[in-house]
Tab-separated table of C-alpha atoms in Angstrom:
chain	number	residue	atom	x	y	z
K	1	UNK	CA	0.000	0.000	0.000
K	2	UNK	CA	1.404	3.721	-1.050
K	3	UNK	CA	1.165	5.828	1.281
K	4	UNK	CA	2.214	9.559	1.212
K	5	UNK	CA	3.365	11.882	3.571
K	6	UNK	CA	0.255	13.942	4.616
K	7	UNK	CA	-1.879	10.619	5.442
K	8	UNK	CA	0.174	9.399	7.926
K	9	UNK	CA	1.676	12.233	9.453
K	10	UNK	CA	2.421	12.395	13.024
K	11	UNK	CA	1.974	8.784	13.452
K	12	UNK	CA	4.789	8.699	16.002
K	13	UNK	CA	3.207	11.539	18.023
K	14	UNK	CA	-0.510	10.667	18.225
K	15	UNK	CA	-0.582	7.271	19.937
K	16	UNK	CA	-1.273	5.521	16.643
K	17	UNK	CA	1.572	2.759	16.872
K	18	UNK	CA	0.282	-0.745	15.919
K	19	UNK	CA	-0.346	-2.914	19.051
K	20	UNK	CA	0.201	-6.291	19.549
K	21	UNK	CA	-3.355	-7.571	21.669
K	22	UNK	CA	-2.577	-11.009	22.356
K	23	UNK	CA	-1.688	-11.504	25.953
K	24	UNK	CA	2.431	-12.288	26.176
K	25	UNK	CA	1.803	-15.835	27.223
K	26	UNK	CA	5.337	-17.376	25.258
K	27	UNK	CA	7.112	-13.674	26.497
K	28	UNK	CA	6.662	-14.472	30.114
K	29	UNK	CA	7.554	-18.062	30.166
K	30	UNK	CA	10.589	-17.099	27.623
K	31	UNK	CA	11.725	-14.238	30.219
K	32	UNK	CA	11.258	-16.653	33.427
K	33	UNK	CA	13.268	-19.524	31.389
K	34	UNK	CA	15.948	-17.107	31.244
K	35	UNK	CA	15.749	-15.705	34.701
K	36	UNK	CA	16.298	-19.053	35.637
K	37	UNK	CA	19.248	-19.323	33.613
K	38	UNK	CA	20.848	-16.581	34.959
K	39	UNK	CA	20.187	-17.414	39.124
K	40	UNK	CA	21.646	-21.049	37.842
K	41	UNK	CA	24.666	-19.580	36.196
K	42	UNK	CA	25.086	-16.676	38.534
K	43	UNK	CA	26.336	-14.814	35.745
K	44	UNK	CA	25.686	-11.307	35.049
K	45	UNK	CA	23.074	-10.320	32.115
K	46	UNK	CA	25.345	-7.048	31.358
K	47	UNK	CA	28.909	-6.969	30.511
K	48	UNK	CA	32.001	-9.548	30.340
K	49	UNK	CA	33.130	-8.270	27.153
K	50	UNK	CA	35.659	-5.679	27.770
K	51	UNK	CA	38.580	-7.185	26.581
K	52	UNK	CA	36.976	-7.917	23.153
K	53	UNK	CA	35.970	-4.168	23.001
K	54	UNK	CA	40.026	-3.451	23.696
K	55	UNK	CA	41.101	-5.677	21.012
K	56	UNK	CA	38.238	-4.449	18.254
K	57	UNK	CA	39.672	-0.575	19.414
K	58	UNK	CA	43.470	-1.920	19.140
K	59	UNK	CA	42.517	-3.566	15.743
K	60	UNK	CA	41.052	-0.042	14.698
K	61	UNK	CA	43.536	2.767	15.892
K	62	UNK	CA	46.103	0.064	14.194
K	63	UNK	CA	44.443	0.144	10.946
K	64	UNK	CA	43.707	3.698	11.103
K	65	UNK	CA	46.925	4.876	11.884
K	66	UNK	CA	48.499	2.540	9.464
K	67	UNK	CA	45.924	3.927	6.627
K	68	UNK	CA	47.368	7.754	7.443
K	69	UNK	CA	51.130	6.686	7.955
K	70	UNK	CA	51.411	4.004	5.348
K	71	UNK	CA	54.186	4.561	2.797
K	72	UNK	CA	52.989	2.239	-0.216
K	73	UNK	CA	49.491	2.659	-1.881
K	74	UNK	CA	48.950	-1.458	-1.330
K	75	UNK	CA	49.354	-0.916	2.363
K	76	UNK	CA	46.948	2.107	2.457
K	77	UNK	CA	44.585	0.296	0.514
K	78	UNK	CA	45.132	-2.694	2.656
K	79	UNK	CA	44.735	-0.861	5.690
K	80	UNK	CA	41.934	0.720	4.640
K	81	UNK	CA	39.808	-2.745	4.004
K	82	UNK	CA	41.203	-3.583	7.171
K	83	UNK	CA	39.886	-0.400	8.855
K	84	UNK	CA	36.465	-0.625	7.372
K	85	UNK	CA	35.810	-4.699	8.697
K	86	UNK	CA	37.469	-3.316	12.431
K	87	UNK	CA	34.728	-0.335	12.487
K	88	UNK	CA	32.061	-2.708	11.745
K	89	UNK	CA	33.537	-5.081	14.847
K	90	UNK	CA	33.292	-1.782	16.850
K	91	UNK	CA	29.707	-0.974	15.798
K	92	UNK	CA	28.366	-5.309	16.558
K	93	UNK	CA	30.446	-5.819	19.835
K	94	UNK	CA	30.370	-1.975	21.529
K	95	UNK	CA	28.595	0.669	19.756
K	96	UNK	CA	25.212	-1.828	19.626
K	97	UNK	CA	25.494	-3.570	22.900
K	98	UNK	CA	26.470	0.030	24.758
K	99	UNK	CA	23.089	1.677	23.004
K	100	UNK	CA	20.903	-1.444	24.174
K	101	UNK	CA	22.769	-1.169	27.862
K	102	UNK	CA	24.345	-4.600	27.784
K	103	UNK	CA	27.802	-3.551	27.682
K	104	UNK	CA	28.154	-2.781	31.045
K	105	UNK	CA	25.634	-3.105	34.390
K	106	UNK	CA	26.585	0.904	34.703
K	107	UNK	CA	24.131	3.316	32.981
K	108	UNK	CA	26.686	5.882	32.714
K	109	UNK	CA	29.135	3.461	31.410
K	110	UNK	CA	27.011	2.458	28.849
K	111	UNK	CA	26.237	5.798	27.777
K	112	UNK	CA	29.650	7.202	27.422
K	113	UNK	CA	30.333	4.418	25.515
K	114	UNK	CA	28.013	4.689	23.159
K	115	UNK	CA	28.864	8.481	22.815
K	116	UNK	CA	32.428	7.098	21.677
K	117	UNK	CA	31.297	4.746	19.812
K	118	UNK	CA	29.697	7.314	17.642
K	119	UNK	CA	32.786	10.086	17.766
K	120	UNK	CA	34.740	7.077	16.026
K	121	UNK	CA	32.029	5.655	13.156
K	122	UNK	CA	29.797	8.685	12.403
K	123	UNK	CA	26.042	7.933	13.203
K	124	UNK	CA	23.921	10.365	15.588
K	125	UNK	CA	23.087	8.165	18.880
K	126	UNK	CA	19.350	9.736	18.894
K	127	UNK	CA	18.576	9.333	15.563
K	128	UNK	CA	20.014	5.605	15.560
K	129	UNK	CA	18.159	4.823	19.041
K	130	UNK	CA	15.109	5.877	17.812
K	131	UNK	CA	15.210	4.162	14.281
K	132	UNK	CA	16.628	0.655	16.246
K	133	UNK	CA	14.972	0.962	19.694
K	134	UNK	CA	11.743	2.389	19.057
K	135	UNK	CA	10.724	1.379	15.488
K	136	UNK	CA	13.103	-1.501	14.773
K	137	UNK	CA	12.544	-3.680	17.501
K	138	UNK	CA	9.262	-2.941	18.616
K	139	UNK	CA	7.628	-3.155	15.166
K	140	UNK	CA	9.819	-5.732	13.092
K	141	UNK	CA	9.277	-5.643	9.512
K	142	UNK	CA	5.988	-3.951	9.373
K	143	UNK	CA	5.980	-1.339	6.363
K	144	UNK	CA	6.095	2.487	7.584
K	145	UNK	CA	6.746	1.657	11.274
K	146	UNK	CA	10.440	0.084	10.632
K	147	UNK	CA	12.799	1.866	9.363
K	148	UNK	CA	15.205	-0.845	8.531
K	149	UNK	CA	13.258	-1.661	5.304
K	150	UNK	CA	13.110	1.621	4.299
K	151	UNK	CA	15.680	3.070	1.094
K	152	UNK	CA	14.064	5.676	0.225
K	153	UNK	CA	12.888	3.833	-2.776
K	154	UNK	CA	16.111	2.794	-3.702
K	155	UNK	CA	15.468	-0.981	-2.985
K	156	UNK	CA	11.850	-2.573	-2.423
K	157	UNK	CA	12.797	-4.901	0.461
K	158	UNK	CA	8.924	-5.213	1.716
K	159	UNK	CA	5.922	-6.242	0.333
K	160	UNK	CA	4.197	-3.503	1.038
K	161	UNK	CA	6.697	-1.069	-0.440
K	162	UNK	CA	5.276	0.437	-3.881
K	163	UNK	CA	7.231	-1.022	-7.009
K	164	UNK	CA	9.328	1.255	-9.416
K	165	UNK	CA	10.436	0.422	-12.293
K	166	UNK	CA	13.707	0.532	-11.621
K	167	UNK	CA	13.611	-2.651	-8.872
K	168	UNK	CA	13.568	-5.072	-11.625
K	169	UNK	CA	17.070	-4.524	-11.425
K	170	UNK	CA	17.646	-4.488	-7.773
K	171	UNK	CA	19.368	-8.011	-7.687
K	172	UNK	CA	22.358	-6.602	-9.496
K	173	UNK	CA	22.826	-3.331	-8.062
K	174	UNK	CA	21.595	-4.404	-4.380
K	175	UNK	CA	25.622	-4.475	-3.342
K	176	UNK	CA	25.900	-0.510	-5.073
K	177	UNK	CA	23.608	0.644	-2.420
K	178	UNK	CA	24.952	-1.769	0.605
K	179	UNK	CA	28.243	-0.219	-0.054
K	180	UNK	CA	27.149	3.444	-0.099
K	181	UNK	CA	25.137	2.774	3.371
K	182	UNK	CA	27.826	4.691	6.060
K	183	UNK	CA	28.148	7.152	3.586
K	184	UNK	CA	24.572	7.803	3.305
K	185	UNK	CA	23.627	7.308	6.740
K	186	UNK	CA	26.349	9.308	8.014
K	187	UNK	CA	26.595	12.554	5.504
K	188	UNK	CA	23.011	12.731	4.135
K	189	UNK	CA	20.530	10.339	6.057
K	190	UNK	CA	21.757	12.101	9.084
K	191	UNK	CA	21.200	15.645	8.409
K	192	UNK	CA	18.338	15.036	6.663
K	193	UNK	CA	16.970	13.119	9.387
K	194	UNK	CA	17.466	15.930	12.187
K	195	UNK	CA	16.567	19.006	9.386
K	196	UNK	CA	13.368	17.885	8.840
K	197	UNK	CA	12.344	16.469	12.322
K	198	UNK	CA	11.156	12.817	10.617
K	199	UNK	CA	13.133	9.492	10.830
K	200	UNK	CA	11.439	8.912	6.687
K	201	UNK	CA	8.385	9.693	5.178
K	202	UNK	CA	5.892	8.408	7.953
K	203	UNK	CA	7.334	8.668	11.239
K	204	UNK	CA	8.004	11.772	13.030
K	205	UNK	CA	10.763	12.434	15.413
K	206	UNK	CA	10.076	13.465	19.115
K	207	UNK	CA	11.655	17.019	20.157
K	208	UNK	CA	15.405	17.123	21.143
K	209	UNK	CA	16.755	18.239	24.271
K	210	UNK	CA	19.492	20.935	23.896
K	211	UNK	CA	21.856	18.265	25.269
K	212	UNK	CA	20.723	16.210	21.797
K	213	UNK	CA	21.370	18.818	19.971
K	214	UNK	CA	24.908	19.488	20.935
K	215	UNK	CA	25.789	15.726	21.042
K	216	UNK	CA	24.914	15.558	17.705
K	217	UNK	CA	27.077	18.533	16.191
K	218	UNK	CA	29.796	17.425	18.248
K	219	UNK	CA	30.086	13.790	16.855
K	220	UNK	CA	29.728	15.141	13.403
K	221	UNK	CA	32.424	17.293	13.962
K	222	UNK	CA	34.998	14.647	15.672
K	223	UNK	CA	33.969	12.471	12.574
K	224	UNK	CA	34.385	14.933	9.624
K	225	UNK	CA	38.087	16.209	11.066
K	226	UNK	CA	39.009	12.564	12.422
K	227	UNK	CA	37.493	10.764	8.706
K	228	UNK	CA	37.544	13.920	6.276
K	229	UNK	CA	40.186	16.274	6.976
K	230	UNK	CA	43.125	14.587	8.698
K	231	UNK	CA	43.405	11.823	5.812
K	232	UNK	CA	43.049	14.777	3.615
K	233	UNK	CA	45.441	16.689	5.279
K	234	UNK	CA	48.626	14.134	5.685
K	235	UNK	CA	47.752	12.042	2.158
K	236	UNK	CA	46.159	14.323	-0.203
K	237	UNK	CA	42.917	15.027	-1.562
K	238	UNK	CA	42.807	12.281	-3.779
K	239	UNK	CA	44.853	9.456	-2.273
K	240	UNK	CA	42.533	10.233	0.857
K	241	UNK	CA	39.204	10.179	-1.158
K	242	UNK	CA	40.788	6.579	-2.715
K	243	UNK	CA	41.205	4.936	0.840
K	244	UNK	CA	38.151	6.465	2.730
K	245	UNK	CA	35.752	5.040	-0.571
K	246	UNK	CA	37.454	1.753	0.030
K	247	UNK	CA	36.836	1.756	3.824
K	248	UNK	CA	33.213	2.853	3.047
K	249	UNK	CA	32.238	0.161	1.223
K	250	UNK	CA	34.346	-2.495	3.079
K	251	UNK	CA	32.420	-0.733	6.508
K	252	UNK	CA	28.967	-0.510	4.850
K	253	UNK	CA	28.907	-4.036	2.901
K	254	UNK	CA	29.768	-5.532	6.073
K	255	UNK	CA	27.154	-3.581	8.090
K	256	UNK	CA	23.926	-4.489	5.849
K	257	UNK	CA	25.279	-7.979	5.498
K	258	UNK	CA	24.475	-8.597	8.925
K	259	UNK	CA	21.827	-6.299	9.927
K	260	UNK	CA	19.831	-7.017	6.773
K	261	UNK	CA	19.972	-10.904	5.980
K	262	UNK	CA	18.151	-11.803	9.858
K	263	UNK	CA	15.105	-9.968	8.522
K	264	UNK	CA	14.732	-10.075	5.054
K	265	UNK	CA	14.947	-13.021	3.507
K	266	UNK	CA	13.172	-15.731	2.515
K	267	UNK	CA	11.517	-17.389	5.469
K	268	UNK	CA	10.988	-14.369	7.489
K	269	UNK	CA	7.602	-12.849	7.394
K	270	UNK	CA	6.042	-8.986	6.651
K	271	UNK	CA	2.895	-8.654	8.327
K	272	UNK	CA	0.555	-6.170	6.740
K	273	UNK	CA	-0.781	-3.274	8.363
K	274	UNK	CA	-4.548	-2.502	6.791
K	275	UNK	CA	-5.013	1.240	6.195
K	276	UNK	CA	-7.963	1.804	9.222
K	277	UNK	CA	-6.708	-0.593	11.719
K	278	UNK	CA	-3.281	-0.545	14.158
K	279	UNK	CA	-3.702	-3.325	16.093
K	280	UNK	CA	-1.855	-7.121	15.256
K	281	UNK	CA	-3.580	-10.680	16.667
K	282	UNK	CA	-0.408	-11.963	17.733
K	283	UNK	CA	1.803	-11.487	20.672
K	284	UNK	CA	5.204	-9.346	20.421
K	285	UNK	CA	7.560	-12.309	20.971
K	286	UNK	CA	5.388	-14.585	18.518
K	287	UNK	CA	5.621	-11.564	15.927
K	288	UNK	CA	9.549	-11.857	16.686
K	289	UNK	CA	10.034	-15.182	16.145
K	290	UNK	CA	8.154	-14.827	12.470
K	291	UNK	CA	10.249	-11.799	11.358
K	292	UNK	CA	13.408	-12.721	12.432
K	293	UNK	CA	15.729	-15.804	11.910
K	294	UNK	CA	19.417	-16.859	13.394
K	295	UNK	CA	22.208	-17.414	11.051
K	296	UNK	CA	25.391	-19.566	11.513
K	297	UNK	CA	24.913	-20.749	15.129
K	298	UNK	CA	27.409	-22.712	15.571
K	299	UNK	CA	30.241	-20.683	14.020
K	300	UNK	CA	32.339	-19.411	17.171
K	301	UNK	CA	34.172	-16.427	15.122
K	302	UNK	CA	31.516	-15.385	13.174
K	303	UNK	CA	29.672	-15.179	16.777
K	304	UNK	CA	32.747	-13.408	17.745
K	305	UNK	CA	32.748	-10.752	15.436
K	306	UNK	CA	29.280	-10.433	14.791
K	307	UNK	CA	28.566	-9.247	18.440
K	308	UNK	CA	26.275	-12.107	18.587
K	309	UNK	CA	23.911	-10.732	15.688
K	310	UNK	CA	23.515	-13.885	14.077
K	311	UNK	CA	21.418	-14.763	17.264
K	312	UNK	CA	19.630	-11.814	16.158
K	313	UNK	CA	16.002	-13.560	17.360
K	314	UNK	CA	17.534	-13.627	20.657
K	315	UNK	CA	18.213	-10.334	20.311
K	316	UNK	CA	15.740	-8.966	19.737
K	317	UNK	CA	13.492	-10.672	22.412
K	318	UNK	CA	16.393	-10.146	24.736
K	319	UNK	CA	18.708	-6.498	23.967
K	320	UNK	CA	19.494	-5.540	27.072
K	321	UNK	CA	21.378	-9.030	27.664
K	322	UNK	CA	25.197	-9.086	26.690
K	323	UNK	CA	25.634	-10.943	23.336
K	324	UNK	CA	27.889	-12.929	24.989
K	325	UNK	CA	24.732	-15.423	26.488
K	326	UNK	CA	23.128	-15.440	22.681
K	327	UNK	CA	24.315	-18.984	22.388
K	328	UNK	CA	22.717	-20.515	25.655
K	329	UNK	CA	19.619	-18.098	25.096
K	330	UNK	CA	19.210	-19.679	21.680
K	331	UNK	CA	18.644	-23.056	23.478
K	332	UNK	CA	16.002	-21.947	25.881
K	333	UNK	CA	14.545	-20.063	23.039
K	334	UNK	CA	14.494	-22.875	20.728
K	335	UNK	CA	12.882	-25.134	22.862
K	336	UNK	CA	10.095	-22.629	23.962
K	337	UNK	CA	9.194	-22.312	20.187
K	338	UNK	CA	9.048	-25.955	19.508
K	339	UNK	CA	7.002	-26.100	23.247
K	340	UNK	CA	4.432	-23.642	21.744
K	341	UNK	CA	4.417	-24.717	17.804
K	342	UNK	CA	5.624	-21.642	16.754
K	343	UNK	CA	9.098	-21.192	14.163
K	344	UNK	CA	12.336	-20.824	14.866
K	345	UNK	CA	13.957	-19.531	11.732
K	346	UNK	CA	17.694	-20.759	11.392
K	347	UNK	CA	20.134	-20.371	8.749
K	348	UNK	CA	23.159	-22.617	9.117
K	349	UNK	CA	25.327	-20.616	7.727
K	350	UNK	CA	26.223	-17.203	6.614
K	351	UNK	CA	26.146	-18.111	3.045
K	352	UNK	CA	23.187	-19.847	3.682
K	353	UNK	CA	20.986	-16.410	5.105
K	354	UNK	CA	22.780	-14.721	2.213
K	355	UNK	CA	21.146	-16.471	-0.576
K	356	UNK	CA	17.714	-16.283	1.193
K	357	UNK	CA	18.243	-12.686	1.865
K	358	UNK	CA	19.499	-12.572	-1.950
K	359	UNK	CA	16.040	-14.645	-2.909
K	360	UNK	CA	13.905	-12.474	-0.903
K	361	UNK	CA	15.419	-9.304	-3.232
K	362	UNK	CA	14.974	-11.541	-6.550
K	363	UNK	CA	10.989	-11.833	-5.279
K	364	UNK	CA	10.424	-8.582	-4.631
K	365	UNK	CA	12.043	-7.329	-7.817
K	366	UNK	CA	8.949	-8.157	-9.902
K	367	UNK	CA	5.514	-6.155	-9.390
K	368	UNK	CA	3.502	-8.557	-8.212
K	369	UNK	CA	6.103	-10.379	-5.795
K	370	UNK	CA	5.209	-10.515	-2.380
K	371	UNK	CA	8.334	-11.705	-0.705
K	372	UNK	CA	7.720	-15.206	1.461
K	373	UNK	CA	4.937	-13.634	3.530
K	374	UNK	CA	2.420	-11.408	3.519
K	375	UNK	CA	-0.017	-12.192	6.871
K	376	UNK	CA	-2.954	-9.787	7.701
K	377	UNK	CA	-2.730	-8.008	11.018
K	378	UNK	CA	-5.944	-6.397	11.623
């Protein structure tokens, strides 16, 4: 369904987000299951993952400094690949855990690391909490409401996205706009974002505090001297353009290559919204478990360096948990699912959630392709 600008204006403001009516029956055993866990284990939902976040910051300042200092174009270029794959460690293991408070049990902590986390890769911490916290997460693949499936018509990764006529073509050119994502989101999504007061064309943003305001003008200025003007200063103009594209679209490829295959693929579900009605017949964890699917479980380094992501149904029932309990939470999640009837979407491998992401894209290419699902919420 098309919908323009004026006819759902202020949906974010007025109290017309969809609800979920079915009492949380599969929520509250899943959330008791893993209390249990935790008074077994004695371990600590939060943190236990600081020397991984010293070793993703080593691997980054290295790479960084090696990109400026670097006396050969093959080791600037190298360095720069390498920089772009270490920024997307620091965005899975601290940037995302700090913003979702399972970084550390300290508020505080959490905060100012997630305020670093941005001085070093770009993004405004508002803007991205409210896109991933408030729309993401709470409204999984539902057209208009998350804003994880929205290009700005660029690609038609839902259902209920209008077709162009230039989609027909989006399963050649999909990696073109993967690897111009940090650019975009950080130099134009941004700024666009905060100018016009509306995360895209439906949602609204609420009012920012003056303490908002300043922390986003101060990350984009640490970003465009640290990322823009240093390399151009010591290498050049154009040797620094060269190496910061090439960390782009290492960074950016690697980003939407995670973030994107858990949701959009080819067993994952988009529940439509009807025009009149907000409200969905399904529980919030039930809705999770349909939009949503694992990838490469048992892979140790991919679990590594994703930051856990590829237990991204875990995740997502459970953010404020450290990634580092994804794998046992997978268990107890598992086993709930099979308990109740419900799915429990799992790629075994990368590769594997690449080709049904890769499907999904070749469906929804063609006018009248609806992707794998298209269930009626009413």
């Amino acid at each position: 369904m098309n919908h323009t600008r004026g006819d759902r204006k202020g949906l974010a403001q007025n109290a017309m987000r969809p609800k979920f009516i079915l009492e949380p029956c599969l929520y509250r055993q899943l959330k008791q299951r893993v209390s249990e866990f935790f008074d077994e284990t004695g371990q600590s939902r939060q943190g236990g993952i600081v020397g991984k976040a010293l070793i993703m910051l080593g691997w980054f300042a290295l790479s960084y400094t090696t990109m400026l200092l670097a006396e050969t174009i093959e080791m600037r270029l190298t360095a720069a690949v390498s920089l772009g794959a270490a920024a997307a460690g620091v965005g899975f293991n601290i940037f995302h855990d700090s913003n979702h408070h399972g970084f550390s049990r300290s508020k505080a902590c959490n905060d100012t690391t997630a305020i670093f986390c941005c001085l070093l890769l770009g993004p405004s911490r508002f803007l991205w909490q409210q896109k991933h916290h408030v729309f993401h997460h709470r409204f999984t693949n539902l057209h208009a409401w998350d804003d994880d499936i929205e290009t700005r018509g660029s690609l038609r990764l839902s259902p209920d996205q209008p077709h162009q006529p230039w989609h027909r073509l989006q399963p050649f050119y999909w990696p073109v706009i993967y690897a111009a994502a940090t650019v975009e989101w950080f130099f134009i999504k941004d700024f666009k974002q905060y100018f016009t007061g509306r995360l895209n064309p439906y949602l609204d943003l609420p009012t920012m505090t003056l303490a908002q305001h300043s922390e986003f003008w101060l990350t984009k200025f640490v970003y465009v001297v640290g990322f823009v003007a240093l390399p151009v200063w010591v290498l050049g103009v154009w040797s620094a353009l060269g190496a910061l594209a090439l960390f782009h679209v290492v960074f950016g490829l690697i980003l939407t290559c995670v973030f994107q295959l858990a949701h959009m693929n080819d067993v994952t579900e988009f529940p439509h919204l009807s025009a009149d009605e907000r409200t969905v017949e399904e529980e919030w964890a039930v809705h999770q478990l349909r939009t949503t699917a694992d990838f490469a479980p048992d892979n140790v380094l991919a679990a590594w360096y994703f930051g856990g992501l590829n237990f991204q149904v875990e995740h997502h029932l459970f953010p404020g948990v450290s990634h580092r309990h994804y794998p046992a939470l997978a268990r107890i999640v598992a086993e709930a699912a099979r308990d109740h009837g419900l799915p429990y979407n799992v790629y075994p491998s990368w590769r594997a959630a690449l080709r049904g992401h890769m499907n999904n894209i070749g469906r929804l290419a063609h006018p009248s392709g609806n992707g794998v699902s298209n269930r009626e919420a009413v």
